[in-house]
XYZ file of C-alpha atoms in Angstrom:
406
model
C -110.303 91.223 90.088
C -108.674 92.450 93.375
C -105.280 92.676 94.336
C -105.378 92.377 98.425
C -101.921 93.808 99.797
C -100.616 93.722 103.318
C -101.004 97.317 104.218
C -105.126 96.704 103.415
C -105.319 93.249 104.679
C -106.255 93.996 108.672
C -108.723 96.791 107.284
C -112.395 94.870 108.735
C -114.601 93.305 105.932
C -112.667 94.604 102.596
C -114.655 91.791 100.627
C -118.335 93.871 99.955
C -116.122 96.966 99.191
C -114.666 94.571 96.235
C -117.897 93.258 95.587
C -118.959 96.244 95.166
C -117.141 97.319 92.150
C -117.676 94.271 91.158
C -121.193 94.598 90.674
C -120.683 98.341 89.371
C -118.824 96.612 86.243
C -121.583 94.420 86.067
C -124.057 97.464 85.584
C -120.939 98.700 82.973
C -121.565 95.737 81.287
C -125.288 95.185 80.901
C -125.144 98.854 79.795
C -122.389 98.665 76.950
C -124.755 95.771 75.394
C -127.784 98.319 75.596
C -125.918 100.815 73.716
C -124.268 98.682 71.241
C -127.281 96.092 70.638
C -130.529 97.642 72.316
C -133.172 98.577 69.911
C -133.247 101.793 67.809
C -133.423 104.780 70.525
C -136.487 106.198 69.057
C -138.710 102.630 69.216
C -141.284 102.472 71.536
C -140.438 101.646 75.224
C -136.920 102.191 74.458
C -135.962 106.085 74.739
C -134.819 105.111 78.316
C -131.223 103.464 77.118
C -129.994 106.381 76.346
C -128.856 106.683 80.404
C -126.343 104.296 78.988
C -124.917 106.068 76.365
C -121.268 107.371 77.377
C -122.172 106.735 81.460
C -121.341 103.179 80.723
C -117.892 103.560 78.921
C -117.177 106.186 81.665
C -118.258 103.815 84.574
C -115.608 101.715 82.997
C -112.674 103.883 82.856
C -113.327 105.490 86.539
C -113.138 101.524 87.579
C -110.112 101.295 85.645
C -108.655 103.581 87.737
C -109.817 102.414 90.748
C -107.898 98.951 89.913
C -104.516 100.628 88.795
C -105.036 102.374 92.198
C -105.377 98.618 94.219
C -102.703 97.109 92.098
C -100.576 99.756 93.745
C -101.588 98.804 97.280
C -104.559 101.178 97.318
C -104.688 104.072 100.046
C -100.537 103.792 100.253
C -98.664 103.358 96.947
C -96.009 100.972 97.159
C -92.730 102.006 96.521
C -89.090 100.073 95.813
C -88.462 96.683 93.992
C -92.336 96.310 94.712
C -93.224 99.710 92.491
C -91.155 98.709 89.977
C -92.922 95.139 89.841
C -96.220 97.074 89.475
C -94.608 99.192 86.540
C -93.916 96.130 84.352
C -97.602 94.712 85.609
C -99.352 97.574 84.165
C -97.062 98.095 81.132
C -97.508 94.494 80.946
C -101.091 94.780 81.119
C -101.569 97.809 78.831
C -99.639 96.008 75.957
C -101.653 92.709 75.994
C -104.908 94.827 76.010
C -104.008 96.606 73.300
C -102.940 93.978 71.271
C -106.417 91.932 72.135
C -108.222 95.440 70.873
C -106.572 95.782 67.725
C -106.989 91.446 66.893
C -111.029 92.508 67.987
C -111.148 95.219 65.549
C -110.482 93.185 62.655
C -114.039 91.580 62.981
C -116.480 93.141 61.403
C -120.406 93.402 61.734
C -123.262 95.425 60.382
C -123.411 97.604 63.979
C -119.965 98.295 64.209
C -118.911 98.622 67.580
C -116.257 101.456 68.836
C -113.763 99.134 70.384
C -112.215 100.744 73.202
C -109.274 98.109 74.729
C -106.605 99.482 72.459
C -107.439 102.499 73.680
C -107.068 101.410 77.367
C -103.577 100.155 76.543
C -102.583 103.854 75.885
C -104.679 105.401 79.164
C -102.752 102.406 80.745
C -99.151 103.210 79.992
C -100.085 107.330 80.679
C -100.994 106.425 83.965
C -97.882 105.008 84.978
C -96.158 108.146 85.963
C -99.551 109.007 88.454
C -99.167 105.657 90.310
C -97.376 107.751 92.663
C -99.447 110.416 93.305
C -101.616 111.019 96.479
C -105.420 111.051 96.081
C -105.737 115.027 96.512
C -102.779 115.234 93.697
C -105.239 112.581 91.349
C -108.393 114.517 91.996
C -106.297 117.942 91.272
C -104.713 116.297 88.195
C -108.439 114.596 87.161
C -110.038 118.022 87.161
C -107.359 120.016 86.034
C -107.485 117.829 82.710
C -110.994 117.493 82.433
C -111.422 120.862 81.896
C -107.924 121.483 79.952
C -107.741 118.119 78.178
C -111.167 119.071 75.939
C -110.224 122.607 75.065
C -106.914 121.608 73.871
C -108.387 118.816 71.935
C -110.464 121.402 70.038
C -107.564 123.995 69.180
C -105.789 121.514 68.171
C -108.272 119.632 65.913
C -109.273 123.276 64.928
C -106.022 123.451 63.262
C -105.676 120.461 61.427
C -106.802 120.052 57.371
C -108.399 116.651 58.006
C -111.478 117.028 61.054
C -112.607 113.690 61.083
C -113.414 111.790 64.070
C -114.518 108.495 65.828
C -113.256 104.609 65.005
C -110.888 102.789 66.307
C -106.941 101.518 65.146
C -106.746 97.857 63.872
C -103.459 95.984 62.497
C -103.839 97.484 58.822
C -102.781 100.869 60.190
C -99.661 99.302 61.430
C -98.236 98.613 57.960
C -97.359 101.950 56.968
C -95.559 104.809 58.486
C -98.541 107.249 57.619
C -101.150 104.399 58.998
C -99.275 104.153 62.360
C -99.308 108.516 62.784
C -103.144 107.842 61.892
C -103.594 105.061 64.662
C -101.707 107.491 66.785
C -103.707 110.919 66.132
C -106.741 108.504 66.617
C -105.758 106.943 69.966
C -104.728 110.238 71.452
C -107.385 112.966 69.856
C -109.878 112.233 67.151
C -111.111 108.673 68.301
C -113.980 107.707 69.603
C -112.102 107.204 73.317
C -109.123 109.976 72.426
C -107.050 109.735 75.542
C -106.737 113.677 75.597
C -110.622 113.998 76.821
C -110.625 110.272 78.737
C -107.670 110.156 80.867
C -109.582 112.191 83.587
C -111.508 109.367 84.426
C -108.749 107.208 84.800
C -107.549 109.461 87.237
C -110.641 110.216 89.141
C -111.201 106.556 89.244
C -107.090 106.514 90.418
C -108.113 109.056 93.158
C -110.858 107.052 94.573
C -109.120 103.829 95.528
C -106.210 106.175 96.649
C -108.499 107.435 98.777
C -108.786 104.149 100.553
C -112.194 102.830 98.860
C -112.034 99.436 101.393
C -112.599 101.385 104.427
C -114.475 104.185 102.610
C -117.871 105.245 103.711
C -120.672 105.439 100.653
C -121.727 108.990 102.000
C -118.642 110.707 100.339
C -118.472 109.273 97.226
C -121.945 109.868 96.666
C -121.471 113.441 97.791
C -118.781 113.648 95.284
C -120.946 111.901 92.513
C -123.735 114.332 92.670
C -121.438 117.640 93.121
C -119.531 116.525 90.120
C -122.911 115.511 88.229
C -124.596 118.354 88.877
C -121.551 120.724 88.117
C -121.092 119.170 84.697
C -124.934 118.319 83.384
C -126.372 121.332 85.362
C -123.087 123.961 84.063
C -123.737 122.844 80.485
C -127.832 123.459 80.943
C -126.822 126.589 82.244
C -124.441 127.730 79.639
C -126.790 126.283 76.748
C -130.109 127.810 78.136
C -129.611 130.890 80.490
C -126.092 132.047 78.684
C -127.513 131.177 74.903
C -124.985 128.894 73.951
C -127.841 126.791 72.501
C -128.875 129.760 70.345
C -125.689 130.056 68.888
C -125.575 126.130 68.064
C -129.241 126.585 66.649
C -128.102 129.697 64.504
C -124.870 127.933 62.869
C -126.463 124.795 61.990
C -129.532 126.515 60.167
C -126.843 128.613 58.701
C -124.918 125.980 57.681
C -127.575 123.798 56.428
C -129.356 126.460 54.006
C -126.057 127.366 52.450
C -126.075 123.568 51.767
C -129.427 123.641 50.571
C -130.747 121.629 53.355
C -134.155 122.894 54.650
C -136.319 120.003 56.391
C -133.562 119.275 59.533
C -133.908 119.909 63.130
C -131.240 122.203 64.671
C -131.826 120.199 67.922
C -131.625 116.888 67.125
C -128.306 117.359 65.781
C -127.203 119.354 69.634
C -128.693 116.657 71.643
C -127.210 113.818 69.536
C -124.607 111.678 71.036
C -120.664 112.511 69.851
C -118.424 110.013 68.165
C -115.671 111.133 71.237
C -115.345 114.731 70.034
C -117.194 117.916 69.707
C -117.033 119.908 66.217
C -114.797 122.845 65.606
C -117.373 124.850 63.684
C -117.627 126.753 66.986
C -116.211 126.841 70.686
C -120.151 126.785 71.801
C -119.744 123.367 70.880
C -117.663 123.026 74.528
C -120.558 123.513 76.390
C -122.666 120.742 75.584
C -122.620 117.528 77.792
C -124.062 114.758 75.427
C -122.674 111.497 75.726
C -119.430 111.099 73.752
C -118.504 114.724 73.212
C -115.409 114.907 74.835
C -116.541 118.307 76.339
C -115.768 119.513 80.181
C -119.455 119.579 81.103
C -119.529 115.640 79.410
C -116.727 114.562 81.296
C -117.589 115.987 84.675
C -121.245 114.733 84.270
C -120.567 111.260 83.358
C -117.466 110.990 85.873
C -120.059 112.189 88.745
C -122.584 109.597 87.496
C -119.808 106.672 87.602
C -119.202 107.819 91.403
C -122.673 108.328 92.026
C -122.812 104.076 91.048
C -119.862 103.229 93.076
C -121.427 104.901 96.139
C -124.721 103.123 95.930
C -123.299 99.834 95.549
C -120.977 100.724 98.705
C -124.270 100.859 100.744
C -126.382 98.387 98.928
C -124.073 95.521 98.051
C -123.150 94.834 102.119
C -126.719 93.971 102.791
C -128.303 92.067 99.869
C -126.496 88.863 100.361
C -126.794 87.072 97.313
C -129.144 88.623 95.810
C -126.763 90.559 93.277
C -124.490 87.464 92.893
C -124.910 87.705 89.012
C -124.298 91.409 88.454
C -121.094 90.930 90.735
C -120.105 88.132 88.878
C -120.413 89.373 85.340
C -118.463 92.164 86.708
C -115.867 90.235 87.604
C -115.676 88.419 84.331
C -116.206 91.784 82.377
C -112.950 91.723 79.880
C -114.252 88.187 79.070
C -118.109 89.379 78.471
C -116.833 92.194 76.499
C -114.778 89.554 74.109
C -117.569 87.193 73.750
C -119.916 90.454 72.817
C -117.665 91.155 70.066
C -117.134 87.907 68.686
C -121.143 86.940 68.902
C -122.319 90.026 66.941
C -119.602 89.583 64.718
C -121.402 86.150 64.063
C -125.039 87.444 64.865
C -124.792 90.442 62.935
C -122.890 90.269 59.980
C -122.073 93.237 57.686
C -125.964 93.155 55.708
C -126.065 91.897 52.168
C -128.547 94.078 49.798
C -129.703 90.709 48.234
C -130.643 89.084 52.198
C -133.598 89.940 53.900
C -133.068 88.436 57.081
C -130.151 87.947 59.367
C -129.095 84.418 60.614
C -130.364 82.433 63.668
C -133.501 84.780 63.692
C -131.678 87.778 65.138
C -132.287 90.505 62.757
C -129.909 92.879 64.299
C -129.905 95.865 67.195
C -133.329 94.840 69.305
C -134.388 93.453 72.268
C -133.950 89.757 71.702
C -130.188 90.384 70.860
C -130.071 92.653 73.902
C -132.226 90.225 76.159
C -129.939 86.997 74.268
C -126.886 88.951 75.653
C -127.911 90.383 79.095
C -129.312 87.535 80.061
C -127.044 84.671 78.692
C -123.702 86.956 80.042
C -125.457 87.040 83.905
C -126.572 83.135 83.783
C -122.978 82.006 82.218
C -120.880 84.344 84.695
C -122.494 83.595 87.484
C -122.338 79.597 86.486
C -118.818 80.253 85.886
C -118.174 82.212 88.744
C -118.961 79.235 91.027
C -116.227 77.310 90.021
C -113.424 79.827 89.431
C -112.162 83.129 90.955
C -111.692 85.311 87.558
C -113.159 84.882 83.903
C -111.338 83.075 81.754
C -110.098 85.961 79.844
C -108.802 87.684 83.338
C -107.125 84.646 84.175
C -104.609 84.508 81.684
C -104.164 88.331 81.378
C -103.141 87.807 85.407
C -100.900 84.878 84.240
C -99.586 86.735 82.022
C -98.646 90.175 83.884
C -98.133 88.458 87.002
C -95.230 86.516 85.450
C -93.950 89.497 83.265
């Protein structure tokens, strides 16, 4: 999962800071299957998931960033014959992703997952011209977008005929001239990971191994975390309670819904529901609100301050548990591979429902604990099995074949 280069190899004990991230992916994973396979959010006993929803995705892309940082030597870019190597790596890299996303999305099963790997091909190949950058120019560029990124998403979107959003591209869309503008549009604005809100995560992420994450004290990053936490979920209370932008939400919608002849709703369900990656364009209050997968700056700033918040407790944790987190870290390491098997097993689990059936196969009767417990704890006991025989997942191992030799 690392990439250990000679300017960060005499840097003292580099291995828990690794380990580390490691085990944050392995958090990023166990929380993806809560989202996409835990039980129905208003059950009993399981209102607490929705932590997951969005953090989880986000956790992801910050580490994403982090990586593209160490494949570039970390604290000090490389630069040369060696920077160019790194550019076909990551290009490299960002194709084969993409192309595994789009052969994923042509499974099918009745919870639908929002695939996001072809979208990380596209964050991928827009990060290339930021490899360069220092780690104050990342966290300028990072919050610059986060705040621009979203409100240019909505003037746009504002402007277009067709408002739709959420999905993902898959092969179909690349018959057609008209089918490859739509796979476009979707990866860069009305998806459910449009690259116009998510790229500042990539670069935060890019920022923080720039900032030399080996030798990095937790104290900082957590700082960070809980600045950027509280200025995103705090702002948008502020701005929704104090400043009435809630008010305004609650006012349109029971406007909107009695013109439609629509009486028995409630206004704030629909507010505090998550997004499908973008806000509405009904109304620029819509900006304000931070609820996972709206694509808003309060969202963006919140969930990036929670992924750093993760990173920085692992920092201090991991160093002194010993072995007692071996299977987060090493479903972490084997996370591309976890999230292929995922896809493929509720493909097969949970199959698109039949109207005639009234059960699904293998006694798994879709989104619920025992697929979530089958998955959480069948991903930590095979990693972790796994893990003590090989350095990367099986799926990591060929995409480092692969980009290594490209």
């Amino acid at each position: 999962m690392s990439v250990d280069t000679p300017r960060e190899s005499s840097i003292a004990d580099p291995l828990p800071r690794v380990l580390a991230l490691d085990a944050a992916r392995g958090i990023a994973v166990l929380g993806m299957f809560a989202v996409h396979v835990g039980p129905p959010r208003e059950s009993s006993g399981a209102g607490w998931l929705t932590v997951f929803e969005g953090r989880s995705a986000a956790l992801f892309a910050v580490l994403a960033g982090v990586s593209l940082a160490l494949m570039s030597a970390g604290a000090q870019p490389v630069t040369g014959r060696a920077a160019r190597r790194v550019v076909v790596r990551v290009a490299a890299r960002a194709i084969l992703v993409a192309l595994l996303g789009l052969a994923l999305a042509q499974l099918h099963s009745g919870i639908g997952i929002a695939l996001i790997l072809t979208y990380y091909g596209l964050f991928f190949l827009l990060a290339l011209p930021a490899l360069w950058l220092s780690a104050r120019g990342l966290a300028l560029l990072a919050a610059i977008w986060a705040i621009a990124g979203p409100i240019e998403s909505y003037a746009i979107r504002n402007q277009m005929e067709q408002n739709a959003f959420g999905g993902h591209p898959d092969f179909g869309m690349l018959t057609s001239w008209s089918g490859v503008k739509q796979a476009f549009q979707m990866l860069a604005l009305t998806g459910t990971y449009p690259a116009l809100t998510w790229m500042p995560f990539l670069f935060a992420g890019m920022a923080l191994g720039r900032w030399g994450i080996r030798s990095l004290r937790p104290r900082p990053v957590l700082g960070v975390g809980a600045a950027l936490a509280l200025l995103g979920y705090g702002g948008s209370w502020l701005v929704q309670h104090p400043f009435g932008g809630r008010a305004h939400l609650v006012e349109l919608l029971t406007r909107t819904m009695s013109e439609a002849g629509i009486t028995d709703f409630d206004p704030g369900q629909v507010i505090d529901a998550a997004g499908f990656g973008a806000v509405s364009t009904t109304s620029p209050w819509w900006l304000t609100v931070a609820t996972p997968h709206s694509g808003t700056p309060f969202e963006v700033l919140g969930a990036t301050g929670v992924a750093f918040l993760v990173i920085g407790v692992l920092m201090a944790v991991v160093p002194r548990t010993g072995i007692a987190l071996r299977p987060l870290t090493a479903a972490g390491s084997c996370a591309l591979s976890l999230y292929i098997l995922q896809v493929i097993a509720v493909s097969v689990l949970v199959p698109v429902p039949d109207p005639a059936a009234t059960s699904l196969p293998g006694g798994i009767h879709g989104p619920g604990w025992p697929l979530l417990a089958l998955l959480a704890l069948g991903s930590l006991v095979a990693a972790t099995l796994w893990r003590y025989r090989f350095r990367r997942g099986p799926a990591e191992w060929l995409l480092h074949k692969a980009t290594y030799r490209a």
